[in-house]
Coordinates of N, CA and C in Angstrom, one line a residue:
M1040 N 103.0 74.2 82.8 CA 101.4 74.3 82.5 C 101.0 75.4 82.2
T1041 N 100.7 74.8 81.2 CA 99.8 76.5 80.5 C 98.0 75.9 81.1
S1042 N 97.6 77.3 81.5 CA 96.2 77.0 81.9 C 95.4 77.3 80.7
Q1043 N 93.9 76.9 80.3 CA 93.1 78.2 79.8 C 92.2 79.5 80.2
P1044 N 93.0 80.8 78.9 CA 91.6 81.5 79.4 C 90.8 81.6 80.3
R1045 N 90.3 82.4 80.9 CA 89.2 82.4 81.4 C 88.3 83.1 80.9
S1046 N 86.4 82.4 80.7 CA 86.1 84.4 79.9 C 85.6 84.6 81.3
A1047 N 85.1 85.7 80.7 CA 84.8 86.8 81.2 C 83.4 86.6 81.9
W1048 N 82.3 85.4 81.4 CA 80.9 85.4 81.5 C 81.5 83.8 82.5
S1049 N 82.2 83.2 82.3 CA 82.4 82.3 83.6 C 82.1 81.8 84.3
S1050 N 81.9 82.5 84.8 CA 81.4 82.5 85.9 C 79.9 82.2 86.3
L1051 N 79.3 83.1 85.2 CA 77.3 82.3 84.9 C 77.1 81.0 84.9
A1052 N 78.6 80.7 85.0 CA 77.9 79.0 84.9 C 77.6 77.9 86.3
H1053 N 77.4 78.6 86.3 CA 77.7 78.2 88.5 C 76.2 78.8 88.4
L1054 N 74.9 77.5 88.9 CA 73.6 77.7 88.8 C 73.4 78.9 90.2
H1055 N 73.8 78.7 91.5 CA 73.8 79.5 92.4 C 74.2 80.7 91.9
F1056 N 75.8 80.6 91.3 CA 75.8 82.6 91.1 C 75.6 83.3 90.4
R1057 N 74.4 82.8 89.1 CA 74.0 83.2 88.1 C 72.8 83.5 89.1
A1058 N 72.2 83.0 90.1 CA 71.2 83.2 90.3 C 71.2 84.4 91.3
F1059 N 72.1 84.1 92.4 CA 72.6 85.3 92.9 C 72.4 86.8 92.0
W1060 N 72.9 86.2 91.1 CA 73.9 87.7 89.9 C 72.8 88.6 89.4
I1061 N 71.7 88.0 89.1 CA 70.5 87.9 88.1 C 69.3 89.1 89.2
A1062 N 69.6 88.3 90.6 CA 68.3 89.1 91.6 C 69.8 90.0 92.1
S1063 N 70.9 90.6 92.1 CA 71.6 91.6 92.3 C 70.6 92.8 91.5
V1064 N 71.3 91.9 90.2 CA 70.4 93.3 89.0 C 69.2 93.6 88.6
A1065 N 67.8 93.0 89.1 CA 66.9 93.7 89.6 C 67.1 94.2 90.6
S1066 N 68.5 93.6 91.6 CA 67.5 94.9 93.3 C 68.6 96.6 92.9
H1067 N 69.7 96.5 92.3 CA 69.8 97.6 91.9 C 69.2 98.5 90.7
I1068 N 68.0 97.7 90.1 CA 67.6 98.9 88.5 C 66.7 98.7 89.9
G1069 N 65.7 98.1 90.2 CA 64.8 98.8 91.2 C 65.1 99.8 91.9
S1070 N 66.7 100.0 92.5 CA 67.2 100.8 93.3 C 67.2 102.4 92.6
Y1071 N 67.6 101.6 91.3 CA 68.5 103.5 90.3 C 66.6 103.5 90.1
M1072 N 65.9 103.4 89.4 CA 64.1 103.8 89.1 C 63.8 104.1 89.9
T1073 N 64.5 104.3 91.8 CA 63.5 105.3 93.0 C 64.2 106.2 93.1
D1074 N 65.2 106.4 92.9 CA 66.7 107.2 93.0 C 65.9 108.9 92.1
V1075 N 65.7 107.2 90.1 CA 64.5 108.7 89.0 C 64.0 109.2 89.0
G1076 N 62.8 108.1 89.8 CA 61.1 109.0 90.8 C 61.6 109.8 91.5
Q1077 N 62.8 110.0 92.5 CA 62.4 110.7 93.6 C 62.8 112.3 93.0
G1078 N 64.0 111.7 92.4 CA 64.5 113.0 91.7 C 63.6 114.4 90.4
W1079 N 62.9 113.1 90.3 CA 61.8 113.7 89.7 C 60.8 114.6 90.3
L1080 N 60.1 113.5 91.1 CA 59.2 113.7 92.5 C 59.4 115.7 93.3
M1081 N 60.4 115.7 93.3 CA 61.6 116.6 94.3 C 61.2 117.6 93.2
A1082 N 61.6 117.2 92.1 CA 62.1 118.5 91.0 C 60.6 119.0 90.6
S1083 N 59.1 118.5 90.3 CA 57.9 119.2 90.0 C 57.6 119.9 91.3
L1084 N 58.1 119.1 92.5 CA 57.3 120.2 94.3 C 58.1 121.6 94.2
T1085 N 59.5 120.9 94.1 CA 60.1 122.5 94.1 C 61.1 123.4 93.2
P1086 N 61.9 124.2 92.5 CA 62.2 125.1 91.1 C 63.4 124.6 91.7
S1087 N 64.2 124.6 93.4 CA 65.2 124.7 93.0 C 65.8 124.0 93.8
P1088 N 67.3 123.6 92.4 CA 68.4 122.8 92.4 C 68.8 121.9 93.2
L1089 N 68.8 122.8 94.1 CA 69.7 122.7 95.3 C 68.7 121.9 95.8
I1090 N 68.3 122.2 96.6 CA 67.1 121.2 97.7 C 67.2 120.1 96.8
V1091 N 67.5 119.5 95.1 CA 67.1 118.7 94.2 C 68.3 117.6 94.5
S1092 N 69.0 118.0 94.6 CA 70.7 117.2 94.5 C 71.0 117.5 96.2
L1093 N 70.3 117.9 97.5 CA 70.6 117.4 98.7 C 69.3 116.3 98.7
L1094 N 68.5 115.9 98.5 CA 67.9 115.3 98.3 C 68.3 113.9 97.5
L1095 N 68.7 114.1 96.3 CA 69.9 112.6 96.3 C 70.5 112.5 96.8
T1096 N 71.1 113.5 97.4 CA 72.5 113.0 97.7 C 72.6 112.3 99.5
A1097 N 71.0 112.5 99.9 CA 70.7 112.6 101.4 C 70.7 110.5 100.5
E1098 N 70.4 110.8 100.1 CA 69.9 109.4 99.7 C 71.0 107.6 99.3
S1099 N 71.7 108.6 98.7 CA 72.8 107.7 98.2 C 74.0 107.9 99.1
L1100 N 73.9 108.5 99.7 CA 75.1 109.4 101.0 C 75.8 107.8 102.4
P1101 N 73.9 107.4 102.1 CA 74.3 106.0 103.5 C 75.4 104.4 102.8
F1102 N 75.3 104.9 101.6 CA 75.7 104.2 100.5 C 76.8 104.0 99.8
L1103 N 77.2 105.1 99.4 CA 78.3 105.3 99.3 C 79.7 105.3 101.0
A1104 N 79.2 106.1 101.3 CA 79.7 106.4 102.9 C 80.3 105.6 103.6
P1105 N 79.8 104.3 103.9 CA 80.7 102.5 104.4 C 81.5 102.0 103.3
G1106 N 81.4 102.2 101.8 CA 81.7 101.3 100.9 C 83.2 101.3 101.5
L1107 N 84.4 101.5 101.7 CA 85.4 101.6 102.1 C 85.9 100.7 103.0
P1108 N 85.6 100.7 104.0 CA 85.2 99.8 105.3 C 84.9 98.9 105.4
V1109 N 83.8 98.8 105.5 CA 82.9 97.0 104.4 C 82.7 96.5 103.6
G1110 N 83.8 96.9 102.7 CA 84.3 96.1 101.8 C 86.3 95.8 102.0
A1111 N 86.7 96.8 103.3 CA 88.4 95.9 103.5 C 87.0 94.3 104.7
L1112 N 86.2 94.5 104.9 CA 85.6 93.9 106.3 C 85.8 93.3 105.7
A1113 N 85.0 93.0 104.3 CA 84.4 92.2 103.7 C 85.5 91.3 103.1
E1114 N 86.5 91.6 103.0 CA 88.3 90.6 102.9 C 88.3 90.5 103.9
I1115 N 87.8 90.0 104.6 CA 88.8 89.4 106.2 C 87.7 89.1 106.5
V1116 N 86.0 89.0 106.9 CA 85.4 87.5 107.7 C 84.8 86.3 106.6
D1117 N 84.1 85.7 106.9 CA 84.2 84.6 106.0 C 82.7 85.2 105.1
R1118 N 83.6 84.8 103.3 CA 81.8 85.2 102.8 C 81.3 84.5 103.4
R1119 N 81.3 83.1 103.5 CA 79.8 82.6 102.8 C 79.2 82.9 104.4
R1120 N 79.2 83.6 104.9 CA 78.6 83.6 106.2 C 78.5 85.1 106.5
L1121 N 78.9 86.3 105.2 CA 78.7 87.5 105.4 C 77.0 87.5 104.7
L1122 N 77.7 86.5 103.5 CA 76.3 86.5 102.2 C 74.9 85.8 102.9
I1123 N 75.6 84.8 104.0 CA 73.9 85.0 105.2 C 73.7 86.2 106.0
V1124 N 74.0 86.1 106.3 CA 74.1 87.3 107.6 C 73.4 88.7 107.1
C1125 N 74.1 89.5 105.7 CA 73.9 90.1 105.5 C 72.4 90.7 105.2
P1126 N 71.7 89.6 104.1 CA 69.8 89.4 103.9 C 69.4 89.4 105.1
L1127 N 69.5 88.8 106.5 CA 69.0 89.0 107.5 C 68.7 90.4 108.0
L1128 N 70.2 91.4 107.5 CA 70.0 91.7 108.7 C 69.1 92.4 107.4
Q1129 N 69.2 93.7 106.5 CA 68.6 93.7 105.6 C 66.6 93.3 105.9
L1130 N 66.2 92.0 105.9 CA 65.9 91.4 106.5 C 64.9 92.2 108.0
C1131 N 65.9 92.6 108.4 CA 65.3 93.2 109.8 C 64.6 94.8 110.1
G1132 N 66.0 95.2 108.8 CA 65.6 97.2 109.2 C 64.2 97.1 108.4
G1133 N 63.6 96.4 108.0 CA 62.0 96.8 106.6 C 61.6 97.3 107.3
K1134 N 59.9 97.5 107.1 CA 58.6 98.1 107.2 C 58.7 96.7 107.9
P1135 N 57.9 96.7 109.5 CA 56.7 95.9 109.7 C 55.6 95.2 109.5
P1136 N 55.0 94.6 109.1 CA 54.7 93.9 108.0 C 53.1 94.6 109.3
G1137 N 51.8 95.4 108.0 CA 50.5 95.4 108.7 C 51.2 96.9 109.1
R1138 N 51.9 98.0 108.8 CA 52.0 99.1 109.4 C 52.2 100.0 107.8
R1139 N 51.2 101.4 107.6 CA 51.5 101.5 106.3 C 52.1 102.9 106.8
A1140 N 52.9 102.9 104.8 CA 54.4 103.7 105.5 C 53.5 105.1 104.8
Y1141 N 53.5 106.1 105.8 CA 52.5 107.9 105.1 C 54.8 108.1 105.1

């Protein structure tokens, strides 16, 4: 029995996956814009390229360092439960409402 070749875009036909994918792309674009803004601001505040690179490294290291262990963990646990728990943990890490961030 021969199977039909699947397109790389065929997963976007599912409504829930498409919504999740679009939200993820929008979130990543916002994160990248923040990274550029931070680097730009720091470059305008100090002439030292070392300080600018240290700032950008310190900002991206928490996302890169646990990548392999978290990826391995994601293969072990139930993915449905993981997609429910992770956004809840992100919600708990946010700024409390009514407080100013200085």
